[in-house]
Coordinates of C-alpha atoms and ligand atoms in Angstrom, one line a residue:
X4 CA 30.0 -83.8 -84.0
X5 CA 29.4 -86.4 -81.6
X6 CA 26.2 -85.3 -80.6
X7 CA 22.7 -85.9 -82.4
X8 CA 20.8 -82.4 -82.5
X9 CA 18.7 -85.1 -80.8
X10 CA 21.1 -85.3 -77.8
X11 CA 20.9 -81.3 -77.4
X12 CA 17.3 -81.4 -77.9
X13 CA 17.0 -83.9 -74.9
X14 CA 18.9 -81.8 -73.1
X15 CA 16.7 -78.4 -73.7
X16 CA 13.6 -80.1 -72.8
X17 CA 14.9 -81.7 -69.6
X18 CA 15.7 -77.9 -68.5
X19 CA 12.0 -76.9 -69.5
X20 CA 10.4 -79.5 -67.7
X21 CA 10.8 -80.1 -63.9
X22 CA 8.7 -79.1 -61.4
X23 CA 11.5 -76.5 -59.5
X24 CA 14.6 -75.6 -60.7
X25 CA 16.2 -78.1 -57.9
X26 CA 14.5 -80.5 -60.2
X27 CA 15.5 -79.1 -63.6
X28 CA 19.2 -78.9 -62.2
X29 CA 19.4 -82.2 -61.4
X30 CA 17.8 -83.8 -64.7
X31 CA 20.3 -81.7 -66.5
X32 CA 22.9 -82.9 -64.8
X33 CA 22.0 -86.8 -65.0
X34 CA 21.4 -86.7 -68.9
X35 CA 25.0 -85.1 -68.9
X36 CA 26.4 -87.6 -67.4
X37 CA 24.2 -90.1 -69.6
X38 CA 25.7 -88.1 -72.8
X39 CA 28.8 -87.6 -71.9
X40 CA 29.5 -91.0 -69.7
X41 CA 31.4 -88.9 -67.1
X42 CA 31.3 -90.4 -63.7
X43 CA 30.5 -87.5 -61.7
X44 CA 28.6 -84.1 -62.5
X45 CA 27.9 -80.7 -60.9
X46 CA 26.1 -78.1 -61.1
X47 CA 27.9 -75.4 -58.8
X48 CA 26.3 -71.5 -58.2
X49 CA 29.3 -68.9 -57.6
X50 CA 28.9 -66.5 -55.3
X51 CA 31.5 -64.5 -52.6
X52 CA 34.5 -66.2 -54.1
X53 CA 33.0 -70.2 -53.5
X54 CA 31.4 -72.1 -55.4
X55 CA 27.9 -73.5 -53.8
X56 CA 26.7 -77.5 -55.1
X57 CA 23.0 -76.8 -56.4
X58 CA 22.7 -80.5 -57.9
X59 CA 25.3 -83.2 -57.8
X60 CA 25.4 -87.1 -60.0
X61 CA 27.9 -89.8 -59.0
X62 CA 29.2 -87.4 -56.0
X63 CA 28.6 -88.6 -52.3
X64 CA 25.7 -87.0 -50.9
X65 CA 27.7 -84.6 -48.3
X66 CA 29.0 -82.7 -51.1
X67 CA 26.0 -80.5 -51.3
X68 CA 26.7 -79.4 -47.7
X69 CA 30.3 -78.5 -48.8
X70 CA 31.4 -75.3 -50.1
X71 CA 34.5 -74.9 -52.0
X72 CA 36.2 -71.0 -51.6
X73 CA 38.4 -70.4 -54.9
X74 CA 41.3 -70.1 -52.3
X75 CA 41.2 -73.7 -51.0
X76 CA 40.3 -75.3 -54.6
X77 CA 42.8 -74.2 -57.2
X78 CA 41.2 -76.5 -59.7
X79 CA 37.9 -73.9 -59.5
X80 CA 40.0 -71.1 -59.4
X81 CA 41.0 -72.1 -62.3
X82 CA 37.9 -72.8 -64.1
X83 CA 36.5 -69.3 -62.8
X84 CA 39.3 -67.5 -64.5
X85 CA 39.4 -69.3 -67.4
X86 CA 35.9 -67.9 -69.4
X87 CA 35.9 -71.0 -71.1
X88 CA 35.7 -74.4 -71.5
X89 CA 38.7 -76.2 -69.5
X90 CA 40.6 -79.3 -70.1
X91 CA 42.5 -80.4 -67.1
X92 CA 45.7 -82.9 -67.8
X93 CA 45.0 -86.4 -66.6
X94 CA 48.6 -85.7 -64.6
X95 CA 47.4 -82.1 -63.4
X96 CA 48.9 -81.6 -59.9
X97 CA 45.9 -79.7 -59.2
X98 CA 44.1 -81.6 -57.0
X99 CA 40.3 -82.3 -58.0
X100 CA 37.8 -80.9 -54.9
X101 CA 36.3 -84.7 -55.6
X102 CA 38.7 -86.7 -55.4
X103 CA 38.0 -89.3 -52.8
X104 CA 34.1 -88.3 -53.3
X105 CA 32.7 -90.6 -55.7
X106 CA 30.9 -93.1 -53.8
X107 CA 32.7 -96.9 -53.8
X108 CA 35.8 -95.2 -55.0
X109 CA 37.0 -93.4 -52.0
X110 CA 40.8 -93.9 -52.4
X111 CA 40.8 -93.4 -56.2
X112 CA 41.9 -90.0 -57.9
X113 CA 39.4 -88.4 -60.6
X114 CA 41.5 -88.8 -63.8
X115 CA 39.4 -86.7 -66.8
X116 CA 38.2 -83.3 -65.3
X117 CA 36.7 -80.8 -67.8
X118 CA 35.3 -78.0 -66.2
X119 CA 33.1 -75.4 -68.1
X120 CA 31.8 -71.9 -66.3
X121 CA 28.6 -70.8 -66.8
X122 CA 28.2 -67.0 -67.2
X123 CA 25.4 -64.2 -67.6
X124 CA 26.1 -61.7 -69.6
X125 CA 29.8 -60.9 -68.1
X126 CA 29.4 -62.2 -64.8
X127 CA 30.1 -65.8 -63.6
X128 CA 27.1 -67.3 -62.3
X129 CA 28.2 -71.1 -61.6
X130 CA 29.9 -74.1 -63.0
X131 CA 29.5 -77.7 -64.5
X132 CA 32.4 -80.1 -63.5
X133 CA 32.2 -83.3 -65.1
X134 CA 34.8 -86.3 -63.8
X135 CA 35.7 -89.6 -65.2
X136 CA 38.0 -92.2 -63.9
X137 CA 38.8 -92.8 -67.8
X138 CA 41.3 -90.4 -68.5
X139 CA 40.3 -90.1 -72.4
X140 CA 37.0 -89.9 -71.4
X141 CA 36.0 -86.5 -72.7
X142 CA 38.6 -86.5 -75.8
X143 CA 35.8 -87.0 -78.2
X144 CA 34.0 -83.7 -77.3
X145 CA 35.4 -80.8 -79.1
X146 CA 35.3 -77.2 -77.5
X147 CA 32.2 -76.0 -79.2
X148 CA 29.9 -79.3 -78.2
X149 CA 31.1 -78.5 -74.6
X150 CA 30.4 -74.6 -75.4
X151 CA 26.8 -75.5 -76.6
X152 CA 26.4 -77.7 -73.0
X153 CA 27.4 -74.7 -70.9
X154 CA 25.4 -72.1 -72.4
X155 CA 22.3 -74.2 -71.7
X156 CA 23.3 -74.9 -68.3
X157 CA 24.3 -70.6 -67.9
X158 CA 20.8 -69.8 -69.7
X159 CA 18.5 -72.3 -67.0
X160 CA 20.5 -70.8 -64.2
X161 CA 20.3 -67.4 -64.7
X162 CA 16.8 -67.5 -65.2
X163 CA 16.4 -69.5 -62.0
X164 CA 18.7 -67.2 -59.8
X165 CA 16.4 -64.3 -61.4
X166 CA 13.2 -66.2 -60.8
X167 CA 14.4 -66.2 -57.3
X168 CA 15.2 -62.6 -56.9
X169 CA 11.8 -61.6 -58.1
X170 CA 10.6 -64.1 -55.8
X171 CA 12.7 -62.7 -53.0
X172 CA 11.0 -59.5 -53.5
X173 CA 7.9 -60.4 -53.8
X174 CA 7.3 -59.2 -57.4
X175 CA 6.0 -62.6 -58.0
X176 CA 3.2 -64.4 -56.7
X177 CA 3.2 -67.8 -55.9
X178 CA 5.9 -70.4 -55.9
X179 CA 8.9 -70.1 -53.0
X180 CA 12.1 -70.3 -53.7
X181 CA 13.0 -73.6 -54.6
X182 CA 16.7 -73.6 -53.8
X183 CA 18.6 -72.1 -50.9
X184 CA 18.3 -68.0 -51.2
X185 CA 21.1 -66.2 -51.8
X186 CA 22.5 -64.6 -48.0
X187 CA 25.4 -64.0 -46.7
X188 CA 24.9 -66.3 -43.9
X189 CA 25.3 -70.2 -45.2
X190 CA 22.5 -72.1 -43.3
X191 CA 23.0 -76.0 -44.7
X192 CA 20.2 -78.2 -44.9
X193 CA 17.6 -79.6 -47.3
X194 CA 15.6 -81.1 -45.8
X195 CA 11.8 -80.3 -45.4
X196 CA 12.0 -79.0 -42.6
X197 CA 14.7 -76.9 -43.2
X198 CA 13.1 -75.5 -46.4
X199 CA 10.1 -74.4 -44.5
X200 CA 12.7 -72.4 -42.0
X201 CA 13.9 -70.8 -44.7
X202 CA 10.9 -69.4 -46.5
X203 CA 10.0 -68.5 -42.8
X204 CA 12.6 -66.7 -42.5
X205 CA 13.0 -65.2 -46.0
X206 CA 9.1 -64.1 -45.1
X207 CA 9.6 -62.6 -41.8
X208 CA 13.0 -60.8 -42.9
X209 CA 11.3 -58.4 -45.0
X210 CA 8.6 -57.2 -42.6
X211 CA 9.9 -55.3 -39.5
X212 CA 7.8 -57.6 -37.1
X213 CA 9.2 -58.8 -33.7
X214 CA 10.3 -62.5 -33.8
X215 CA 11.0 -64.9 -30.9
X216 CA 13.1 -68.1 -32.0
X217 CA 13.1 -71.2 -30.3
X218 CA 15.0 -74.6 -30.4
X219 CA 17.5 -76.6 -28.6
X220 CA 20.7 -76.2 -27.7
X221 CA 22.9 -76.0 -30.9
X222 CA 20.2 -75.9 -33.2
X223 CA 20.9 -72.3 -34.9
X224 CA 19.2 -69.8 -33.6
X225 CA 22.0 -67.3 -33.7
X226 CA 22.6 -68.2 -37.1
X227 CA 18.6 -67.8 -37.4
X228 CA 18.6 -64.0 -36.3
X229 CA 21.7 -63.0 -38.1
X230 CA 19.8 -64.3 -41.6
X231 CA 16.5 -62.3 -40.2
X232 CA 18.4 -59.4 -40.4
X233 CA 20.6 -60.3 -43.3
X234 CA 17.4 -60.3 -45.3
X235 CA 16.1 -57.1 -43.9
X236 CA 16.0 -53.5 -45.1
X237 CA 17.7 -53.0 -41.4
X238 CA 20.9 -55.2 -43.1
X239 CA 22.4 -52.1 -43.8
X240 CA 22.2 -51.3 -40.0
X241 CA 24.0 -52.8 -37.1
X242 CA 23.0 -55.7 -35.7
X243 CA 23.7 -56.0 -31.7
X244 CA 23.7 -59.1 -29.5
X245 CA 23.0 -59.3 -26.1
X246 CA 23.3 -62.6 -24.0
X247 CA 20.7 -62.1 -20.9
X248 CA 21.7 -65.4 -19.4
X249 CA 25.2 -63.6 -19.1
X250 CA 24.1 -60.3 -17.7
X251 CA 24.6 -59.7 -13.7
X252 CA 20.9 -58.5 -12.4
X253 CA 23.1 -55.1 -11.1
X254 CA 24.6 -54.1 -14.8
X255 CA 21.4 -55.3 -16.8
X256 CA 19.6 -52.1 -16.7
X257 CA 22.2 -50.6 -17.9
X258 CA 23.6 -52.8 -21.0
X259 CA 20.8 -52.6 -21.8
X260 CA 19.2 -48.8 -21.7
X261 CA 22.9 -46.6 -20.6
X262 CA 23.5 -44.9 -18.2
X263 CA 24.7 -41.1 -17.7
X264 CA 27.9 -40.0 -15.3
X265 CA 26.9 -40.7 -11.9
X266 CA 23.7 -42.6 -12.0
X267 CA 25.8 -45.4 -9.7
X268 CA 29.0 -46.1 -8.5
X269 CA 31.4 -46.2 -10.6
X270 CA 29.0 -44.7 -13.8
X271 CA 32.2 -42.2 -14.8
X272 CA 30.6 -41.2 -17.7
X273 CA 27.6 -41.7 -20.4
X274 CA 27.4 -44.6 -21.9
X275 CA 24.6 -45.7 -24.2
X276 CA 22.9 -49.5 -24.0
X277 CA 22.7 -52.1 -26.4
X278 CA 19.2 -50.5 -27.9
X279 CA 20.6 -47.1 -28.8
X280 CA 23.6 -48.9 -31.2
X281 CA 20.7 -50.5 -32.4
X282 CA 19.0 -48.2 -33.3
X283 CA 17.7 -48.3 -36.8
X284 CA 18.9 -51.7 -36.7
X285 CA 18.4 -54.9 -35.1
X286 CA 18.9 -55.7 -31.2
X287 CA 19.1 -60.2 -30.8
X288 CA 18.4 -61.1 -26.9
X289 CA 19.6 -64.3 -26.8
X290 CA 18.6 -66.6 -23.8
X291 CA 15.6 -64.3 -23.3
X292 CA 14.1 -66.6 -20.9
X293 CA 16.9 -65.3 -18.2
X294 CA 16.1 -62.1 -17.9
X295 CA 14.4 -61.0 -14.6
X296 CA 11.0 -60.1 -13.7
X297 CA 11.7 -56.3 -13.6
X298 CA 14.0 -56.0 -16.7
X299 CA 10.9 -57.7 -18.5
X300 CA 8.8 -54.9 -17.6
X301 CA 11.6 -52.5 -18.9
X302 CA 11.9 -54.3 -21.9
X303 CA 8.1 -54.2 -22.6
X304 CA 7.8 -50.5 -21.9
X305 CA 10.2 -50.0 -25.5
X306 CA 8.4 -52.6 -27.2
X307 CA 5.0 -50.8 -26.3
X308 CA 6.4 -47.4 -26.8
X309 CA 9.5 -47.4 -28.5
X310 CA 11.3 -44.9 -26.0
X311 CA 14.0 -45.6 -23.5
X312 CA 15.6 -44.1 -20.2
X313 CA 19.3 -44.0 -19.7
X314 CA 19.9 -45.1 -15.9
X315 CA 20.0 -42.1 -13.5
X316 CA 18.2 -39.7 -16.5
X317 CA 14.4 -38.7 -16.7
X318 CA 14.4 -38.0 -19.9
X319 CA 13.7 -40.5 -22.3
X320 CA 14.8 -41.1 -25.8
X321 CA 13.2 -42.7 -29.2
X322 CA 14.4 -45.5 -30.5
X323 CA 14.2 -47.8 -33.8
X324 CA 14.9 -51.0 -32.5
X325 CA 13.5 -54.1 -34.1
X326 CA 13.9 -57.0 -31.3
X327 CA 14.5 -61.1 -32.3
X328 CA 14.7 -62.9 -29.3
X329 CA 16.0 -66.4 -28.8
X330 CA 15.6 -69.4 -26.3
X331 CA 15.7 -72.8 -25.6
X332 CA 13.1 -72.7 -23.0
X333 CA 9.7 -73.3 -23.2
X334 CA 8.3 -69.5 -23.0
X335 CA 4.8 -70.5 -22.6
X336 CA 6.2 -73.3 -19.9
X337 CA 7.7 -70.2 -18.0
X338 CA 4.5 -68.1 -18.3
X339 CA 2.2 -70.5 -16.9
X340 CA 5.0 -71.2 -13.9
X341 CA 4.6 -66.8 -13.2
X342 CA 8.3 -66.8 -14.8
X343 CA 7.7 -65.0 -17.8
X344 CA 5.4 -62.1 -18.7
X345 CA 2.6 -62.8 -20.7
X346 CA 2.3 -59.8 -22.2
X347 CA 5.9 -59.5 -23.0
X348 CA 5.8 -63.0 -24.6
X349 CA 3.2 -61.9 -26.7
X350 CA 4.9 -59.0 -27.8
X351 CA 8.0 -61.0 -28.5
X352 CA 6.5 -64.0 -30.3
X353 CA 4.4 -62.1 -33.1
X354 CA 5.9 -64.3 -35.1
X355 CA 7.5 -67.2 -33.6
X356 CA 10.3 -69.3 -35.5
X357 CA 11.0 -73.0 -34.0
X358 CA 14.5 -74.5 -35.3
X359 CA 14.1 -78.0 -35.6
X360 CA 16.2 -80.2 -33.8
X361 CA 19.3 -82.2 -36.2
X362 CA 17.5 -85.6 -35.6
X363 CA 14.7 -84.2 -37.5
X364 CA 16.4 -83.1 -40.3
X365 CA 16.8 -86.7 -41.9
X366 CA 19.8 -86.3 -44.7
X367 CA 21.1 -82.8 -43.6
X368 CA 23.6 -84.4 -41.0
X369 CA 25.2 -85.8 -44.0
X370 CA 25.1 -82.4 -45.6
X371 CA 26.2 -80.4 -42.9
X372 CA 29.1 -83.2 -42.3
X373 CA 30.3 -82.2 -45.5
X374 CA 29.9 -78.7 -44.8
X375 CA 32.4 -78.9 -41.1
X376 CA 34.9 -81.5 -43.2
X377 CA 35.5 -78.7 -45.7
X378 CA 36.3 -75.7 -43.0
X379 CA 38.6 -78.6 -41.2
X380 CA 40.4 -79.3 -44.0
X381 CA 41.2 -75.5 -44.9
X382 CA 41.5 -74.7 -41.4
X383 CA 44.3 -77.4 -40.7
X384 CA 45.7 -77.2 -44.4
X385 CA 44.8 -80.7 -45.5
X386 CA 44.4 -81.9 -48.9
X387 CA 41.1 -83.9 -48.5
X388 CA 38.7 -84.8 -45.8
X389 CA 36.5 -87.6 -46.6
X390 CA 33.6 -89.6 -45.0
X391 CA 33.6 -93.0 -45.3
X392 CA 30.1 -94.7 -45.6
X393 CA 30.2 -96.3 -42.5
X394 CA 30.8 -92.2 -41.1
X395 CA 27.7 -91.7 -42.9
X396 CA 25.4 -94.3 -41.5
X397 CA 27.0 -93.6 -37.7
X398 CA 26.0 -89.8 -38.1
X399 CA 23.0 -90.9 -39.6
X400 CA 22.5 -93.2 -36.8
X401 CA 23.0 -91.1 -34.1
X402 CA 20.2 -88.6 -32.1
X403 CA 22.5 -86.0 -31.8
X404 CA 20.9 -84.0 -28.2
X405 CA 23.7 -81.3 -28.5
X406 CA 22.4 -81.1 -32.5
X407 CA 24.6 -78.4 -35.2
X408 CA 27.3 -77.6 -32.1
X409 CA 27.8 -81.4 -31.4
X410 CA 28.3 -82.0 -35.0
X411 CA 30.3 -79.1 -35.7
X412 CA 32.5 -80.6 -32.2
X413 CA 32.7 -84.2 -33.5
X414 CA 33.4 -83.4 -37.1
X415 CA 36.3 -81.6 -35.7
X416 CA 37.5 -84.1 -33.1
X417 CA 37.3 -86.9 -35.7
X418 CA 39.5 -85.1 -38.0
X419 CA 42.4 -84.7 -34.9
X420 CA 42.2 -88.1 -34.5
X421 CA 42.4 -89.4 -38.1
X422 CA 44.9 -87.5 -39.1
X423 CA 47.0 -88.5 -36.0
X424 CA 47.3 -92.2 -37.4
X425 CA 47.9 -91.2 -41.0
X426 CA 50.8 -89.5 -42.5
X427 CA 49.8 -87.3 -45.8
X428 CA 47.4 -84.2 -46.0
X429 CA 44.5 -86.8 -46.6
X430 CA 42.0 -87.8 -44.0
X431 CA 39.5 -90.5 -44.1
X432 CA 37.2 -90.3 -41.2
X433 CA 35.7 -94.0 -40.3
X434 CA 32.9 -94.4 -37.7
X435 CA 35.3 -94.8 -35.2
X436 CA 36.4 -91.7 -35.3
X437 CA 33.2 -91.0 -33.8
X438 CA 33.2 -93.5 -30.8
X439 CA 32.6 -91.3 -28.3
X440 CA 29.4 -89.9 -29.6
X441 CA 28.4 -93.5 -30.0
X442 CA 29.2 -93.8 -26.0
X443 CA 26.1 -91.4 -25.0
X444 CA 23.6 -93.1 -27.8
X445 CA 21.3 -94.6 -25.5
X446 CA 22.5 -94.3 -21.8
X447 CA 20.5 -97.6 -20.7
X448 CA 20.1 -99.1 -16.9
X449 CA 23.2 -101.6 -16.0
X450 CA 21.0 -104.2 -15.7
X451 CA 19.1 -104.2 -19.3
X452 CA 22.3 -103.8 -20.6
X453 CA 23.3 -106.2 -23.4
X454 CA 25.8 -108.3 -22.9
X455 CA 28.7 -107.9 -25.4
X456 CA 30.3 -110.8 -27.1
X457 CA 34.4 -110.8 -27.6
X458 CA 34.1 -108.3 -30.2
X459 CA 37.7 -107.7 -31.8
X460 CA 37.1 -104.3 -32.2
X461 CA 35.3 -101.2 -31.4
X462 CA 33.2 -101.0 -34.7
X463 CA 31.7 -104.8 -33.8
X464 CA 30.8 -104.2 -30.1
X465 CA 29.2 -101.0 -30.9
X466 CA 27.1 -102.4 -33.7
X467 CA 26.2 -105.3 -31.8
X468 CA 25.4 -103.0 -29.0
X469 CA 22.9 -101.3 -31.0
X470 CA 21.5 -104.3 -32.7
X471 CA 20.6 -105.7 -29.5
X472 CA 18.9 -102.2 -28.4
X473 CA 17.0 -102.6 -31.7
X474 CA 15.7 -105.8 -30.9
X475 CA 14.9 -105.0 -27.6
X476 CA 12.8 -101.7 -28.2
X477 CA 11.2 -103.6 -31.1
X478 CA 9.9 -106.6 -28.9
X479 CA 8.7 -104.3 -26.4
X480 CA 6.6 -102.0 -28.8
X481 CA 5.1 -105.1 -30.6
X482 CA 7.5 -104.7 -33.7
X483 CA 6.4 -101.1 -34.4
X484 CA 8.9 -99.1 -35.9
X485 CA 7.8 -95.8 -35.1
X486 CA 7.0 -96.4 -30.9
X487 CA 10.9 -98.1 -31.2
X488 CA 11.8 -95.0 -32.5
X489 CA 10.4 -93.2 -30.0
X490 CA 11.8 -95.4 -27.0
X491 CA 15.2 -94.7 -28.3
X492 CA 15.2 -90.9 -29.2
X493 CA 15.7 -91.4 -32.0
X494 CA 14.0 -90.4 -35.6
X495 CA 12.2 -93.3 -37.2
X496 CA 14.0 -92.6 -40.8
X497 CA 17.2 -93.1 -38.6
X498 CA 16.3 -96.3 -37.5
X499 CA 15.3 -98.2 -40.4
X500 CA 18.8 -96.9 -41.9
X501 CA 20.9 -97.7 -39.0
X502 CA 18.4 -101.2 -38.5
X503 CA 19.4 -102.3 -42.7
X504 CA 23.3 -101.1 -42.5
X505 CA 23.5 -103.2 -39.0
X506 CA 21.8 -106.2 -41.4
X507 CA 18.5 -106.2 -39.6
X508 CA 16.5 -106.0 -42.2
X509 CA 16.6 -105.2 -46.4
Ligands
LIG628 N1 22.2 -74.9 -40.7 C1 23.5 -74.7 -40.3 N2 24.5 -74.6 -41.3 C2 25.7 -74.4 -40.9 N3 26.1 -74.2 -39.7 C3 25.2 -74.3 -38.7 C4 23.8 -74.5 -39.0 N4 23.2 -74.5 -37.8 C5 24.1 -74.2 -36.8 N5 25.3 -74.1 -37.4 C6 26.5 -73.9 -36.6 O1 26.4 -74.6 -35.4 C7 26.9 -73.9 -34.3 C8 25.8 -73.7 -33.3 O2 24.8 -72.8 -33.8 P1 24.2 -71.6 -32.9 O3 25.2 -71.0 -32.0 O4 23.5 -70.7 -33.8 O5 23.1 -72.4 -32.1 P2 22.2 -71.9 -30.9 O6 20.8 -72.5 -31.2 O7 22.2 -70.5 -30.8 O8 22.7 -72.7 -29.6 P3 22.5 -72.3 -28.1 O9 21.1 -72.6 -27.7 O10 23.5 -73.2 -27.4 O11 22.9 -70.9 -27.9 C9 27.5 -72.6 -34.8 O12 28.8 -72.8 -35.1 C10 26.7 -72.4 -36.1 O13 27.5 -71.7 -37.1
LIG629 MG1 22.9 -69.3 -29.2

């Protein structure tokens, strides 16, 4: 044995203690890596065929946004077929889902890879990886030591994915869930503010109340309502989406309530609206704010009374329709112009959901980086896509006004560009690859304009570009961090990252 009972002990205890199971996960997984001297550790939750990053060691951070289907990572097929402990060769032609992920070691390939699945009962429920660069590295261990490791890995996780699902519903008092719930729709993000969406949502999922979402442009909100009703007992039920910034004021009535054969030119036969294939399910108005004045009085009429009239009929029908409506207007803004209703707004915003924008969700770009590389790289059949670090601190760095949807865009872009200078399936994405976000950073008068230096390249001009906004918006706001931030749109957590990577402070 080359563990001390010691060693396992330590390990037990660090799963007991921990304030969440976010916590516990991740202690467990830095002692492994103490124990074992691997390089790089996960702890990955299997669900729908991927496998889902709970807590990573040694790993860049935008792992935890990635997720890695069993179809596009053959080396976690493997390990989910397996049922036990498995040794890959140091020469495997399988390639490892981190290689190129282990932070200073970009262009170097794991070596040791041992992966062990975690299971309950018969089911798989997750997976430890552990990576070394030393290809002996995890000779030493026998089977059963590596056994002993996974079933105190499989035994903290199933009780935390159980914890949750009492949690979920609401059999126990207390605590919220302390990692991302289990839903079909993937909504990446960790950060606080994030976490507080989610138990939002998670809370006003399960009652049948009326929710109006708000946010920028690109900030989620679809993705918002389709997890609202994910989590539902409507899920079962259709869920049907109607775009009111899209509807002509002539058709509106009737995509939204029907109409019967001859109510109007060109009505050739019944057709039933948008709330009656909801009904029983869940109706998302998105772009609410559009709608007219008179198909806002419609629309409160079935909120109030929960019957409808097909165009050109007089009788009216009941429907079960619960409503989520989105916008990225200011709904009280537009009731206090005489734009909106005030009693439909009311109505609407019994429970009102605000997605924050990406420049408040500090380390999530990272995260959700991760997340986009991943669907590139299946999507256009590469073998890797990769951030560098200075990717990381330009995303980081950046406001991002078009937030998610810009992200998603330039993720995309970048990966069409660096894979048009390289030859392989493996794409490295430098901050360059992101130039022309960096373009739009701070749109500034001609005249306050720095003036650039002969900078070689593009990297150089842009950093000195933003060193000498820095400066500037620091010397006008008396050296306070915060007001600079402010003056530049940009989230103060940002800036004192982007301010010590461009060397302006430590
Ligand atoms: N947290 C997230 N995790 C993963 N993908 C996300 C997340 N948030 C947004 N996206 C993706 O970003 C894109 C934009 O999201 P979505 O369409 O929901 O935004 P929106 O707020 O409705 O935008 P708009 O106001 O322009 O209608 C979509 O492709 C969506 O899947
Ligand atoms: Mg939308």
């Amino acid at each position: 044995m080359s563990f001390s009972v010691d060693v396992l002990a330590g390990i037990a205890i660090q799963l007991q203690s921990g304030v969440g199971h976010q916590d516990r996960f991740q202690r467990l997984i830095t002692t492994l890596r103490q124990v074992l001297e691997c390089d790089a550790s996960a702890l990955l939750r299997y669900d729908a065929r991927q496998f889902i990053p709970l807590a990573i060691d040694g790993l860049a951070q935008d792992v935890l946004g990635r997720r890695f289907t069993l179809e596009g990572h053959p080396r976690l097929e493997a390990i989910a077929r397996a049922g036990d402990v498995v040794r890959f060769p140091a020469d495997s032609d399988l390639p490892d889902p981190y290689d190129g992920l282990i932070p200073g070691q970009e262009s170097l390939k794991v070596h040791a890879c041992v992966g062990l699945p975690l299971f309950a009962g018969q089911n798989l429920i997750g997976a430890l990886t552990l990576d070394a660069m030393e290809p002996e590295q995890f000779d030493v261990f026998s089977d059963e030591e590596l056994r002993l490791i996974s079933a105190l890995a499989a035994g903290a996780l199933s009780n935390a994915l159980l914890i949750e699902q009492l949690e979920s519903q609401n059999m126990l008092p207390g605590a919220p869930a302390a990692f991302e719930p289990v839903a079909n729709t993937d909504m990446i993000g960790l950060s606080p503010n994030m976490m507080q969406l989610k138990k939002e949502i998670e809370i006003v999922a399960a009652s049948d109340l009326n929710v109006l979402i708000s946010g920028e442009t690109g900030t989620g909100k679809e993705l918002v309502a389709k997890s609202i009703h994910e989590g539902s007992p409507r899920a079962a039920n259709p869920l049907v989406y109607l775009n009111c910034a899209a509807l002509p004021e002539s058709v509106a009535e009737s995509e939204l309530f029907g109409h019967v054969k001859g109510a109007f030119t060109g009505a050739i036969s019944n057709r039933s609206g948008k709330f009656e294939m909801a009904d029983n399910g869940t109706l998302f108005l998105d772009e609410i704010g559009e709608l007219s004045l008179a198909l806002q009085a419609k629309l409160l009429r079935v909120l109030q009374y929960g019957d409808i009239q097909r165009v050109g009929d007089d009788r009216s029908l009941r429907v079960d329709v619960r409503v989520l409506a989105a916008t990225n207007r200011d709904l009280r803004e537009e009731v206090l112009a005489g734009r909106f209703r005030a009693d439909l707004f009311h109505r609407l915003s019994v429970f009102p959901l605000s997605v924050p924008p990406l420049r408040e969700r500090g380390d999530d770009v990272v995260l959700l980086a991760g997340y986009f590389c991943e669907q590139c790289r299946l999507r256009l059949g590469l073998s890797r896509v990769i951030l560098s670090s200075g990717a990381r601190a330009h995303l980081l760095s950046y406001g991002w006004p078009g937030n998610v949807r810009e992200l998603e865009h330039a993720v995309h872009r970048a990966v069409v560009l660096a894979r048009a200078t390289r030859s392989g399936g493996e794409v490295i994405l430098e901050a360059q690859h992101f130039a022309f976000e960096e373009s739009v950073v701070a749109p500034v008068q001609e005249s306050e304009a720095p003036a650039l230096p002969a900078c070689h390249n593009l990297r150089d001009a842009t950093e000195h570009f933003q060193r000498e906004m820095i400066r500037q918006a620091l010397s006008q706001n008396n050296n306070n961090w915060a007001a600079s931030a402010r003056a530049l749109e940009t989230d103060v957590a940002n800036l004192h990252r982007l301010a010590k990577r461009l060397g302006m402070k430590d």
